[in-house]
Amino acid sequence: MTILGIESSCDETSAAIVTDGVLRSNIISSQYFHTEYGGVVPELASRAHLRSVLPIVREALHEAQVDVSELNAVAATQGPGLIGSLLVGLNVGKSLSVSLGIPFIPIHHIEAHLFSTFLQDPHPAFPFLGLVVSGGHTLLVRVNGIGRYELLGSTIDDAAGEAFDKVAKMMGLGFPGGPVMDRLASQGNPRAHAFPRPLLDSDDYRFSFSGLKTSVLYHLRRIARDGVLDLTDTERNDICASFQAAVVDVLVGKAARAAVEHGIHDIAIVGGVSANSELQRRLRGAGERNGFRVFIPDLIYSTDNAAMVARLASLKLETNAEGTLNAPAFARIGDTLFDAHS
Amino acid sequence: MREHLETYTEAETRAAGSRLAARLPENALVAFSGDLGCGKTAFIRGMCAHYACDQQVTSPTFTIVNEYAGSRKVTHCDLYRLGSIEEMLEIGLQELFAGDGIVLVEWAERALPLLPFPRFEVAAWHGDTEEQRRFEIRLVEEPEDSILFAPAELVTRPA
């Protein structure tokens, strides 16, 4: 069973081939197209997706040494995302499905992230908790099986990754903010500043990071002179470490409490922020104390990629899911993914 | 319409948003400019409370466009990550601005040439104390009336 997956929900165009559950290729536009700008160039514009999607699909087939006639199914991200961008991948996927006479499997972006740890071995066992932490999303989900998800809570304002990016921007650290913040924080004192831990002690699983961002901003404004922020390395590292500690305290605190309350033994942290080394270290520590295992996708599968799209499609086909062409693009997460009774 | 107001708590900022929402016509575009962390999110949450969809509000910084289904359709967009006007045209901002329902645009000064008239504008600033937020709200019918501005950022020493 060979599946082509396509992802174009936001900044990246990506295509991947999975055969019998094993990844054969995973091509992502930001790596594939080296640009004069260096680093990731957002492909928000659907025209940019349009330019790259066919070369990237061809490259994924080529690298996997798979002929298009050998495909058994094709999958693409249906949403949430930017409609114009989604439509590019979705329509290429549907067109291939029609012309090759093979099933089309529409994939929910968040659901694909939840299963990104299934690209590796070992992977979590059902039921597991999925902590989705990225630039656009922060959710805690109980995964009871394929297609059976219970939303425990999500952010009421900013996503965790957005907080990292915005605080990094305020401090002049560039974009994206996560990796540099991680590095500087490792050299700083996480107890130097007592930034707030929003909703840490609330008796639910909602998250909030907007107030934390503002608290760091006010700290920076207090120590700036005439609007100029001239931090020593120690000051800068201490602020990074203290901010990161606040985010990690909340994420680990809620995830660990959910694992204990639900009697769950496996947690997957997925999405770009799962690459944060302090988050990984602290959640693993909490796992050792509370008896849960922690699963983290390799960096390349934590950000947006088609490998997780193709992998989830293969899992769905194994559970006898049928293809459908009736799959419009959608912008919002919506309620359809989550069923409180699942 | 032209008014200045000051708020001292997040609840007051939300209430100010809710009051503006109550006065908007059926289809209205509200363009926001303001410093990072000066209450835009709280103001918008207050507006959406009036339209019974405040529980759906999250930051659209990464996703660019959020849609909420309340007593009215609310489209909430954030241009923070967008670069050129060309890019904005390509993702269909003009169509979005002309769409049905209430359209809320953060970092709207970046799309000044694309914003329709008439429109409402909300400019927000930090006040003299950490609690104080200042807002100016205006109905804008021609370019000269605009109060949108590019927020000042802290100047940082290169890392």
Coordinates of C-alpha atoms in Angstrom, one line a residue:
Chain A
M1 CA 0.0 0.0 0.0
T2 CA 1.7 3.2 -1.2
I3 CA 0.3 6.6 -0.3
L4 CA 1.1 10.1 -1.5
G5 CA 0.5 12.8 1.1
I6 CA 0.3 16.5 0.3
E7 CA 0.4 19.4 2.8
S8 CA -0.2 23.1 1.9
S9 CA -2.1 24.5 4.9
C10 CA 0.1 27.5 5.7
D11 CA 3.7 28.4 5.0
E12 CA 5.1 25.2 3.5
T13 CA 4.3 23.0 0.5
S14 CA 5.2 19.4 1.2
A15 CA 4.8 16.0 -0.4
A16 CA 5.6 12.6 1.1
I17 CA 5.4 8.9 0.2
V18 CA 4.6 6.2 2.8
T19 CA 4.6 2.5 1.8
D20 CA 3.1 0.0 4.2
G21 CA 3.3 2.6 7.0
V22 CA 7.0 3.3 6.4
L23 CA 8.2 6.7 5.2
R24 CA 10.0 6.6 1.9
S25 CA 10.3 10.4 1.1
N26 CA 9.3 13.7 2.6
I27 CA 10.0 16.9 0.6
I28 CA 9.3 20.3 2.1
S29 CA 9.5 23.5 0.1
S30 CA 11.6 25.5 2.6
Q31 CA 14.4 22.9 2.3
Y32 CA 13.9 22.1 -1.4
F33 CA 14.0 25.7 -2.7
H34 CA 17.1 27.5 -1.5
T35 CA 16.3 31.2 -1.7
E36 CA 18.4 34.3 -1.5
Y37 CA 16.6 35.2 1.8
G38 CA 18.0 32.3 3.7
G39 CA 15.9 30.3 6.1
V40 CA 12.2 29.8 5.8
V41 CA 10.3 32.0 3.4
P42 CA 6.6 31.9 4.1
E43 CA 4.4 30.7 1.2
L44 CA 1.3 32.3 2.4
A45 CA 0.4 33.2 -1.2
S46 CA -1.5 30.4 -3.0
R47 CA 0.5 31.3 -6.1
A48 CA 3.7 30.3 -4.3
H49 CA 2.1 26.9 -3.4
L50 CA 0.9 26.6 -7.0
R51 CA 4.5 27.0 -8.3
S52 CA 6.0 24.5 -6.0
V53 CA 3.4 21.8 -5.5
L54 CA 4.0 19.7 -8.7
P55 CA 7.8 19.8 -8.6
I56 CA 7.6 18.8 -5.0
V57 CA 5.2 15.9 -5.7
R58 CA 7.5 14.7 -8.5
E59 CA 10.5 15.0 -6.2
A60 CA 8.8 13.0 -3.5
L61 CA 7.9 10.2 -6.0
H62 CA 11.5 10.3 -7.4
E63 CA 13.2 10.1 -4.0
A64 CA 10.9 7.2 -3.0
Q65 CA 11.6 5.6 -6.4
V66 CA 7.8 5.2 -6.8
D67 CA 6.0 5.6 -10.2
V68 CA 2.8 7.5 -10.0
S69 CA 1.0 4.4 -11.4
E70 CA 2.1 2.5 -8.2
L71 CA 0.1 4.8 -5.9
N72 CA -2.8 3.2 -4.0
A73 CA -4.2 6.3 -2.4
V74 CA -3.6 10.0 -2.2
A75 CA -4.1 12.3 0.9
A76 CA -4.0 16.0 1.4
T77 CA -4.6 18.5 4.2
Q78 CA -8.2 19.8 4.2
G79 CA -7.8 22.3 7.0
P80 CA -7.5 24.3 9.2
G81 CA -5.4 26.7 7.2
L82 CA -5.5 29.5 4.7
I83 CA -8.2 28.6 2.2
G84 CA -6.3 29.6 -0.9
S85 CA -3.2 27.7 0.2
L86 CA -5.2 24.6 1.2
L87 CA -7.1 24.5 -2.1
V88 CA -3.8 24.0 -4.0
G89 CA -2.8 20.8 -2.3
L90 CA -6.4 19.6 -2.0
N91 CA -7.1 20.0 -5.7
V92 CA -3.9 18.4 -6.8
G93 CA -4.7 15.5 -4.5
K94 CA -8.3 15.1 -5.8
S95 CA -7.2 15.4 -9.4
L96 CA -4.6 12.7 -9.0
S97 CA -7.2 10.5 -7.3
V98 CA -9.7 10.9 -10.1
S99 CA -7.2 10.5 -12.9
L100 CA -5.5 7.4 -11.3
G101 CA -8.8 5.9 -10.0
I102 CA -7.5 5.6 -6.4
P103 CA -9.1 6.8 -3.1
F104 CA -8.7 10.4 -1.9
I105 CA -8.3 10.7 1.9
P106 CA -8.8 14.3 3.3
I107 CA -6.7 14.9 6.4
H108 CA -7.3 17.3 9.3
H109 CA -4.0 19.2 10.0
I110 CA -4.2 18.8 13.8
E111 CA -5.0 15.1 13.5
A112 CA -1.9 14.7 11.3
H113 CA 0.2 16.4 14.0
L114 CA -1.2 14.1 16.7
F115 CA 0.0 11.1 14.7
S116 CA 3.4 12.6 13.7
T117 CA 5.0 10.4 16.4
F118 CA 3.8 7.3 14.5
L119 CA 6.5 7.9 11.9
Q120 CA 8.9 6.6 14.4
D121 CA 9.3 3.4 16.5
P122 CA 8.3 3.1 19.2
H123 CA 5.2 5.2 19.1
P124 CA 2.5 5.9 21.7
A125 CA -0.2 3.4 22.5
F126 CA -3.9 4.2 22.8
P127 CA -5.2 5.9 24.7
F128 CA -2.5 8.6 24.7
L129 CA -2.4 12.4 25.4
G130 CA -1.4 14.7 22.5
L131 CA 0.0 18.1 23.4
V132 CA -0.1 20.1 20.2
V133 CA 2.2 23.1 20.5
S134 CA 3.0 25.3 17.5
G135 CA 2.9 28.8 16.2
G136 CA -0.8 28.6 15.5
H137 CA -2.2 26.1 18.0
T138 CA -2.0 25.0 21.6
L139 CA -4.3 22.1 22.5
L140 CA -4.4 19.1 24.8
V141 CA -6.2 16.1 23.3
R142 CA -7.0 12.7 24.6
V143 CA -6.5 10.3 21.7
N144 CA -8.5 7.1 22.2
G145 CA -8.0 5.7 18.8
I146 CA -7.9 6.7 15.1
G147 CA -10.8 9.2 14.6
R148 CA -11.6 9.2 18.4
Y149 CA -10.4 12.3 20.0
E150 CA -11.5 14.2 23.1
L151 CA -10.4 17.9 23.3
L152 CA -9.4 18.5 26.9
G153 CA -8.4 22.2 26.4
S154 CA -6.9 24.7 24.2
T155 CA -5.5 28.3 24.3
I156 CA -8.0 31.1 24.8
D157 CA -5.7 33.6 23.2
D158 CA -2.1 33.2 21.8
A159 CA -0.5 29.9 20.9
A160 CA 2.7 28.9 22.8
G161 CA 4.8 29.2 19.7
E162 CA 3.4 32.7 19.0
A163 CA 4.5 33.7 22.5
F164 CA 8.0 32.6 21.8
D165 CA 8.1 34.4 18.5
K166 CA 6.7 37.6 19.9
V167 CA 8.9 37.8 23.0
A168 CA 11.9 37.0 20.7
K169 CA 10.8 39.9 18.5
M170 CA 10.5 42.3 21.4
M171 CA 14.1 41.4 22.4
G172 CA 15.4 41.8 18.9
L173 CA 16.3 38.1 18.5
G174 CA 14.8 37.6 15.1
F175 CA 12.3 35.1 13.6
P176 CA 11.5 32.3 14.3
G177 CA 12.1 32.9 18.0
G178 CA 11.9 29.4 19.4
P179 CA 15.4 28.0 18.6
V180 CA 17.4 31.1 19.7
M181 CA 15.3 31.5 22.8
D182 CA 16.0 27.9 23.7
R183 CA 19.7 28.4 23.2
L184 CA 19.9 31.7 25.2
A185 CA 17.6 30.3 28.0
S186 CA 20.0 27.4 28.5
Q187 CA 22.6 29.9 29.6
G188 CA 20.3 32.0 31.9
N189 CA 18.7 31.7 35.3
P190 CA 15.0 30.6 35.1
R191 CA 14.4 32.1 38.6
A192 CA 15.7 35.5 37.8
H193 CA 12.2 37.0 37.0
A194 CA 8.9 35.8 38.4
F195 CA 6.8 36.0 35.2
P196 CA 3.2 34.8 35.6
R197 CA 2.0 31.2 34.9
P198 CA -1.4 32.0 33.4
L199 CA -4.2 29.5 34.2
L200 CA -1.6 27.1 35.7
D201 CA -3.8 26.5 38.8
S202 CA -7.2 26.6 36.9
D203 CA -9.1 23.4 37.3
D204 CA -9.4 22.9 33.5
Y205 CA -7.0 22.4 30.6
R206 CA -7.3 25.8 29.0
F207 CA -4.1 27.8 28.2
S208 CA -3.4 31.5 27.9
F209 CA -0.1 33.1 26.9
S210 CA -1.1 36.7 25.9
G211 CA -0.8 38.0 29.5
L212 CA 2.6 36.4 29.9
K213 CA 3.8 38.1 26.7
T214 CA 2.6 41.5 28.0
S215 CA 4.3 40.9 31.4
V216 CA 7.6 40.4 29.6
L217 CA 7.0 43.5 27.5
Y218 CA 6.4 45.6 30.6
H219 CA 9.6 44.3 32.2
L220 CA 11.5 45.2 29.0
R221 CA 9.9 48.7 29.0
R222 CA 10.9 49.2 32.6
I223 CA 14.5 48.5 32.0
A224 CA 14.7 50.3 28.6
R225 CA 16.1 53.8 28.6
D226 CA 14.3 56.2 26.3
G227 CA 12.9 53.3 24.4
V228 CA 16.3 51.7 23.8
L229 CA 16.8 48.2 25.2
D230 CA 20.5 47.6 25.9
L231 CA 20.7 44.3 27.7
T232 CA 23.9 42.6 28.9
D233 CA 24.2 38.9 27.9
T234 CA 23.4 37.8 31.4
E235 CA 20.2 40.0 31.5
R236 CA 19.1 38.8 28.1
N237 CA 19.7 35.1 28.9
D238 CA 17.9 35.5 32.3
I239 CA 14.8 37.0 30.7
C240 CA 14.8 34.2 28.1
A241 CA 15.2 31.5 30.7
S242 CA 12.5 33.0 33.0
F243 CA 10.0 33.4 30.2
Q244 CA 10.7 29.9 28.9
A245 CA 10.3 28.5 32.4
A246 CA 6.9 30.2 32.7
V247 CA 5.7 28.6 29.4
V248 CA 7.1 25.2 30.2
D249 CA 5.7 25.2 33.8
V250 CA 2.2 25.7 32.3
L251 CA 2.5 23.2 29.5
V252 CA 4.1 20.5 31.7
G253 CA 1.9 21.2 34.6
K254 CA -1.3 20.8 32.6
A255 CA -0.1 17.8 30.6
A256 CA 1.1 15.9 33.6
R257 CA -2.1 16.6 35.6
A258 CA -4.1 15.4 32.6
A259 CA -2.1 12.2 32.4
V260 CA -2.6 11.5 36.1
E261 CA -6.3 12.4 36.1
H262 CA -7.0 10.2 33.0
G263 CA -4.7 7.4 34.1
I264 CA -2.8 7.7 30.8
H265 CA 0.7 6.3 30.3
D266 CA 1.8 7.9 27.0
I267 CA 2.1 11.6 26.1
A268 CA 3.1 12.8 22.6
I269 CA 4.2 16.4 22.3
V270 CA 3.9 17.5 18.7
G271 CA 4.2 20.7 16.7
G272 CA 7.1 23.1 16.4
V273 CA 7.4 24.0 20.1
S274 CA 8.0 20.2 20.8
A275 CA 11.6 20.9 19.7
N276 CA 12.1 23.0 22.8
S277 CA 14.8 21.3 24.9
E278 CA 13.6 22.5 28.3
L279 CA 10.0 21.4 27.5
Q280 CA 11.3 17.9 26.6
R281 CA 13.6 17.7 29.6
R282 CA 10.9 18.8 32.1
L283 CA 8.1 16.6 30.6
R284 CA 10.4 13.6 30.6
G285 CA 11.2 14.4 34.3
A286 CA 7.4 14.6 35.1
G287 CA 7.0 11.3 33.2
E288 CA 9.5 9.6 35.4
R289 CA 7.8 10.8 38.5
N290 CA 4.3 10.1 37.4
G291 CA 4.7 7.0 35.3
F292 CA 4.1 8.1 31.8
R293 CA 6.3 7.8 28.7
V294 CA 7.0 10.9 26.5
F295 CA 7.1 10.7 22.7
I296 CA 8.5 13.5 20.6
P297 CA 8.7 13.6 16.8
D298 CA 12.0 14.3 15.1
L299 CA 12.3 18.0 14.3
I300 CA 11.5 17.5 10.6
Y301 CA 8.1 15.9 11.5
S302 CA 7.3 18.5 14.3
T303 CA 6.8 21.4 11.9
D304 CA 4.3 21.3 9.0
N305 CA 5.1 18.3 6.7
A306 CA 3.4 15.8 4.4
A307 CA 5.0 12.8 6.0
M308 CA 2.5 12.9 8.9
V309 CA -0.3 13.4 6.3
A310 CA 0.6 10.3 4.4
R311 CA 1.2 8.3 7.6
L312 CA -2.2 9.2 9.1
A313 CA -3.8 8.3 5.7
S314 CA -2.2 4.9 5.9
L315 CA -3.5 4.4 9.5
K316 CA -7.0 5.4 8.3
L317 CA -6.9 3.0 5.4
E318 CA -5.8 0.2 7.8
T319 CA -9.0 0.9 9.8
N320 CA -11.0 0.6 6.6
A321 CA -11.6 4.3 6.1
E322 CA -13.0 5.0 2.6
G323 CA -11.9 7.8 0.4
T324 CA -14.1 10.7 -0.5
L325 CA -13.9 13.6 -2.9
N326 CA -16.5 15.5 -0.9
A327 CA -13.9 17.4 1.1
P328 CA -14.0 21.2 1.1
A329 CA -11.1 23.3 2.5
F330 CA -11.9 24.8 5.9
A331 CA -10.2 27.6 7.9
R332 CA -11.1 26.9 11.5
I333 CA -10.3 23.9 13.7
G334 CA -14.1 23.4 14.3
D335 CA -15.8 20.9 16.5
T336 CA -16.0 18.0 14.0
L337 CA -12.6 16.5 15.0
F338 CA -13.5 16.2 18.6
D339 CA -16.3 14.2 20.1
A340 CA -16.8 14.3 23.9
H341 CA -18.2 10.8 23.9
S342 CA -15.4 9.1 22.0
Chain B
M1 CA -17.9 59.6 15.2
R2 CA -14.7 60.3 17.2
E3 CA -13.9 59.4 20.7
H4 CA -11.0 58.9 23.1
L5 CA -11.2 56.6 26.1
E6 CA -8.9 55.2 28.8
T7 CA -9.2 51.9 30.5
Y8 CA -7.5 50.6 33.6
T9 CA -8.4 46.9 33.7
E10 CA -8.9 44.2 31.1
A11 CA -12.6 44.0 32.0
E12 CA -12.9 47.8 31.1
T13 CA -11.2 47.2 27.8
R14 CA -13.5 44.4 27.0
A15 CA -16.5 46.5 27.9
A16 CA -15.3 49.3 25.6
G17 CA -15.1 46.7 22.8
S18 CA -18.5 45.5 23.5
R19 CA -19.9 49.0 23.4
L20 CA -18.4 49.7 20.0
A21 CA -19.8 46.4 18.7
A22 CA -23.3 47.3 19.8
R23 CA -23.1 50.5 17.6
L24 CA -21.7 48.9 14.4
P25 CA -23.9 48.5 11.3
E26 CA -24.6 45.1 9.8
N27 CA -21.5 44.9 7.7
A28 CA -18.6 46.9 9.1
L29 CA -14.8 46.8 8.9
V30 CA -12.8 47.8 12.0
A31 CA -9.1 48.4 11.5
F32 CA -6.8 48.3 14.5
S33 CA -3.3 49.8 15.1
G34 CA -1.6 49.5 18.4
D35 CA 1.6 48.6 20.2
L36 CA 2.1 44.9 21.1
G37 CA 0.4 44.0 24.3
C38 CA -1.8 47.2 24.6
G39 CA -5.2 45.5 24.8
K40 CA -6.2 44.9 21.2
T41 CA -7.0 41.2 22.0
A42 CA -9.1 42.2 25.0
F43 CA -10.9 44.9 23.0
I44 CA -11.7 42.4 20.2
R45 CA -12.8 39.7 22.7
G46 CA -15.2 42.3 24.1
M47 CA -16.6 43.0 20.7
C48 CA -17.1 39.3 20.1
A49 CA -18.8 38.9 23.4
H50 CA -21.5 41.3 22.0
Y51 CA -21.8 39.0 19.0
A52 CA -21.9 35.9 21.3
C53 CA -18.7 34.4 19.9
D54 CA -16.0 35.5 22.3
Q55 CA -15.3 31.8 23.3
Q56 CA -14.1 31.2 19.8
V57 CA -11.6 34.1 19.8
T58 CA -7.9 33.1 19.5
S59 CA -5.0 35.0 18.1
P60 CA -4.9 34.9 14.2
T61 CA -1.2 36.0 14.1
F62 CA -0.1 32.6 12.7
T63 CA -3.3 31.6 11.0
I64 CA -3.8 35.1 9.5
V65 CA -7.6 34.7 9.3
N66 CA -10.0 33.3 11.9
E67 CA -13.8 33.1 11.4
Y68 CA -16.2 33.1 14.2
A69 CA -19.9 32.1 14.0
G70 CA -21.9 34.2 16.5
S71 CA -25.0 36.3 16.2
R72 CA -23.1 37.7 13.2
K73 CA -20.4 36.3 11.1
V74 CA -17.1 37.7 12.4
T75 CA -13.9 37.6 10.4
H76 CA -10.8 38.3 12.5
C77 CA -7.5 38.8 10.7
D78 CA -4.0 39.7 11.7
L79 CA -1.5 41.2 9.1
Y80 CA 1.5 40.9 11.5
R81 CA 3.2 38.2 9.4
L82 CA 2.4 39.6 6.0
G83 CA 5.0 41.5 4.0
S84 CA 4.1 43.2 0.8
I85 CA 0.8 44.6 -0.5
E86 CA 1.2 42.1 -3.3
E87 CA 1.2 39.2 -0.8
M88 CA -1.9 40.6 0.8
L89 CA -3.7 40.8 -2.6
E90 CA -2.7 37.2 -3.4
I91 CA -4.2 35.8 -0.2
G92 CA -7.4 37.6 -1.1
L93 CA -7.5 40.3 1.5
Q94 CA -9.5 42.6 -0.7
E95 CA -12.3 40.0 -1.1
L96 CA -12.1 39.4 2.6
F97 CA -12.5 43.1 3.4
A98 CA -15.5 43.3 1.2
G99 CA -17.1 40.2 2.7
D100 CA -20.3 39.9 4.7
G101 CA -20.5 40.5 8.4
I102 CA -18.1 42.1 10.8
V103 CA -14.4 42.2 9.7
L104 CA -11.7 43.0 12.3
V105 CA -8.2 43.7 11.1
E106 CA -5.2 43.8 13.4
W107 CA -2.0 45.5 12.2
A108 CA -4.2 47.2 9.6
E109 CA -1.8 50.0 8.9
R110 CA 0.2 47.5 6.8
A111 CA -2.7 47.2 4.4
L112 CA -3.7 50.9 4.3
P113 CA -4.2 51.1 0.5
L114 CA -6.5 48.1 0.6
L115 CA -8.8 49.3 3.4
P116 CA -12.3 50.3 2.2
F117 CA -14.3 53.4 3.1
P118 CA -16.2 54.0 5.2
R119 CA -14.5 52.1 8.0
F120 CA -14.0 52.3 11.7
E121 CA -10.5 52.7 13.1
V122 CA -9.3 51.9 16.6
A123 CA -5.9 53.1 17.6
A124 CA -4.5 51.8 20.9
W125 CA -1.5 52.9 23.0
H126 CA 0.0 52.0 26.4
G127 CA -0.8 54.7 28.9
D128 CA 1.2 56.4 31.6
T129 CA 1.0 53.5 34.0
E130 CA 1.2 49.8 33.4
E131 CA -2.6 49.5 34.0
Q132 CA -3.6 52.3 31.7
R133 CA -4.6 51.7 28.0
R134 CA -5.6 54.6 25.7
F135 CA -7.9 54.2 22.7
E136 CA -9.1 56.4 20.0
I137 CA -12.1 55.3 17.9
R138 CA -13.1 57.0 14.7
L139 CA -15.4 56.6 11.7
V140 CA -13.1 57.1 8.7
E141 CA -14.7 58.2 5.4
E142 CA -11.6 59.5 3.6
P143 CA -7.9 58.9 3.7
E144 CA -7.1 62.2 5.7
D145 CA -9.2 61.0 8.6
S146 CA -7.1 57.9 9.2
I147 CA -5.6 57.5 12.7
L148 CA -3.8 54.2 11.9
F149 CA -0.1 54.3 12.7
A150 CA 3.0 52.0 12.7
P151 CA 3.7 51.1 16.3
A152 CA 7.0 52.0 17.8
E153 CA 9.1 49.1 18.8
L154 CA 11.8 48.9 21.5
V155 CA 15.1 49.5 19.9
T156 CA 17.4 46.6 20.7
R157 CA 21.1 46.1 20.7
P158 CA 21.9 43.4 18.2
A159 CA 22.2 40.0 20.0

